[in-house]
Amino acid sequence: MGRSLETLIRAATDLHVVGGIARTGRSVQEAQQLGLERVVDVSHAIGVLDYCDVLIDFSSPAFLAELLERYQPSLAGKAVVVGTTGLDDRAQSLLNQTAQTAAVLVASNFSRGVSLLMELAERAARALPPADYDAEIIEAHHRGKVDAPSGTALSLGEAVARGHGRERTEHRVDGRSGRTGERPRGEIGFHSVRGGSVIGEHHVLFLGTRERIELTHIATDRALFADGALAAARWLAPQPPGRYTMADFLGL
Ligand SMILES: NC(=O)c1ccc[n+]([C@@H]2O[C@H](COP(=O)([O-])OP(=O)(O)OC[C@H]3O[C@@H](n4cnc5c(N)ncnc54)[C@H](OP(=O)(O)O)[C@@H]3O)[C@@H](O)[C@H]2O)c1
């Protein structure tokens, strides 16, 4: 993601990379080879943070927490865009604290299309109740993906559950096999296809007795997420301090 962001920012006329924060050693050298002028390790991050308007983080929950713990005061008045996934309670609480003095937008998926799909899935689930329409989610990813179902599929399931008037996907069923018996109403089925170089596909199905509604998102370029993060950064920069989501950015 760091490389992808750097490439897109280099091609943009309204954005400039002030610098990068990387692990000491190989990553710093690699980043310098990529042409970044200022690359520092976390203990010297102030040398980048002091000069930026927006901090964009795609790293790890532990690194993000360390950065925020050390440098929260320096982020006051700035914008913070976070794409790192799997954030734990510590990282979330530090983000909430940071949001008291900085504009903070956190998203587990920066695709604008996926954000819209979440909204559409929730609305569709509200209009098509589980008594009449069975909701199933199918996702496909490249053979290198190590987790299933995808985080986005799970978020879509939560959106459907919210539309059904439930908070979580407690009726989640991953795949089906053997003598499963009749499908109970209200289940949300998840199915993961893995193979080749598929960047990412998500399908949300509402299966009724006489009709079927399908909502589909297909990613066609890996730069999608960096592109969305930069669009969000442009929107976030002038916003007042607070926690924001992709739905706020997109006006959903
Ligand atoms: N929101 C979205 O749309 C979206 C899209 C794609 C990915 N993501 C998420 O973004 C995160 C990064 O994804 P990626 O594909 O870019 O992963 P990646 O290729 O592994 O990059 C992560 C980067 O963060 C650095 N990093 C991690 N821990 C660090 C630490 N303690 N100190 C300094 N640097 C550290 C890594 O350095 P090293 O190279 O030295 O390990 C690496 O350069 C993941 O959580 C991923 O799930 C989100």
CSV table of C-alpha atoms and ligand atoms in Angstrom, one decimal, residues 1-3 21-28 30 40-42 57-64 66 82-87 106-111 152 222 224-226 229, ligand 1:
chain,number,residue,atom,x,y,z
A,1,MET,CA,0.0,0.0,0.0
A,2,GLY,CA,2.9,2.4,0.8
A,3,ARG,CA,4.3,1.9,-2.7
A,21,ILE,CA,7.9,6.3,8.5
A,22,ALA,CA,9.4,2.8,8.2
A,23,ARG,CA,11.1,0.1,10.3
A,24,THR,CA,14.8,0.8,10.8
A,25,GLY,CA,16.9,-1.1,8.3
A,26,ARG,CA,15.8,-2.7,5.1
A,27,SER,CA,12.5,-0.8,4.7
A,28,VAL,CA,14.2,2.6,5.1
A,30,GLU,CA,14.0,0.4,0.1
A,40,VAL,CA,12.7,7.9,9.2
A,41,ASP,CA,12.1,5.2,11.8
A,42,VAL,CA,9.4,5.6,14.4
A,57,ASP,CA,-1.2,4.8,7.9
A,58,PHE,CA,-1.3,1.3,6.3
A,59,SER,CA,0.9,-0.6,8.7
A,60,SER,CA,0.0,-2.9,11.6
A,61,PRO,CA,-2.2,-2.3,14.7
A,62,ALA,CA,0.9,-2.4,17.0
A,63,PHE,CA,2.8,0.1,14.9
A,64,LEU,CA,-0.2,2.5,14.7
A,66,GLU,CA,3.0,3.0,19.1
A,82,VAL,CA,-6.0,4.9,8.8
A,83,GLY,CA,-6.4,1.8,6.5
A,84,THR,CA,-4.7,-0.7,8.8
A,85,THR,CA,-7.0,-3.6,9.6
A,86,GLY,CA,-7.5,-5.8,12.6
A,87,LEU,CA,-7.3,-2.8,15.0
A,106,VAL,CA,-10.6,4.9,9.7
A,107,ALA,CA,-11.7,2.4,7.0
A,108,SER,CA,-11.1,-1.3,6.6
A,109,ASN,CA,-11.8,-0.9,2.9
A,110,PHE,CA,-11.1,2.4,1.0
A,111,SER,CA,-12.9,1.4,-2.1
A,152,THR,CA,-15.1,-7.1,3.6
A,222,ARG,CA,-5.0,-3.1,-6.8
A,224,LEU,CA,-8.2,1.0,-6.0
A,225,PHE,CA,-7.5,1.2,-2.2
A,226,ALA,CA,-4.7,3.7,-2.4
A,229,ALA,CA,-7.5,6.6,0.6
B,1,LIG,N1,-8.3,-0.2,4.2
B,1,LIG,C1,-8.0,-0.7,3.0
B,1,LIG,O1,-8.6,-0.5,2.0
B,1,LIG,C2,-6.8,-1.7,2.9
B,1,LIG,C3,-6.3,-2.1,1.7
B,1,LIG,C4,-5.1,-2.9,1.7
B,1,LIG,C5,-4.5,-3.2,2.9
B,1,LIG,N2,-5.1,-2.8,4.1
B,1,LIG,C6,-4.4,-3.0,5.3
B,1,LIG,O2,-3.3,-2.2,5.5
B,1,LIG,C7,-2.3,-2.8,6.2
B,1,LIG,C8,-1.0,-2.9,5.4
B,1,LIG,O3,-1.2,-3.6,4.3
B,1,LIG,P1,-0.1,-3.8,3.2
B,1,LIG,O4,-0.7,-4.7,2.2
B,1,LIG,O5,0.5,-2.5,2.7
B,1,LIG,O6,1.0,-4.7,4.1
B,1,LIG,P2,2.5,-4.7,4.0
B,1,LIG,O7,2.9,-4.8,2.6
B,1,LIG,O8,3.0,-5.8,4.9
B,1,LIG,O9,3.0,-3.3,4.5
B,1,LIG,C9,2.9,-2.9,5.8
B,1,LIG,C10,4.0,-1.9,6.1
B,1,LIG,O10,4.0,-1.5,7.4
B,1,LIG,C11,5.3,-1.6,7.9
B,1,LIG,N3,5.3,-1.9,9.4
B,1,LIG,C12,4.5,-2.8,10.0
B,1,LIG,N4,4.8,-2.8,11.3
B,1,LIG,C13,5.8,-1.8,11.5
B,1,LIG,C14,6.5,-1.3,12.6
B,1,LIG,N5,6.3,-1.8,13.8
B,1,LIG,N6,7.4,-0.3,12.4
B,1,LIG,C15,7.5,0.2,11.1
B,1,LIG,N7,6.9,-0.2,10.0
B,1,LIG,C16,6.0,-1.3,10.2
B,1,LIG,C17,5.9,-2.8,7.2
B,1,LIG,O11,7.3,-2.8,7.3
B,1,LIG,P3,8.2,-4.1,7.0
B,1,LIG,O12,8.2,-4.1,5.5
B,1,LIG,O13,9.5,-3.7,7.6
B,1,LIG,O14,7.5,-5.2,7.6
B,1,LIG,C18,5.4,-2.6,5.8
B,1,LIG,O15,6.2,-1.6,5.1
B,1,LIG,C19,-2.8,-4.2,6.6
B,1,LIG,O16,-3.5,-4.0,7.9
B,1,LIG,C20,-3.9,-4.4,5.5
B,1,LIG,O17,-4.9,-5.3,6.0
B,1,LIG,C21,-6.2,-2.0,4.1
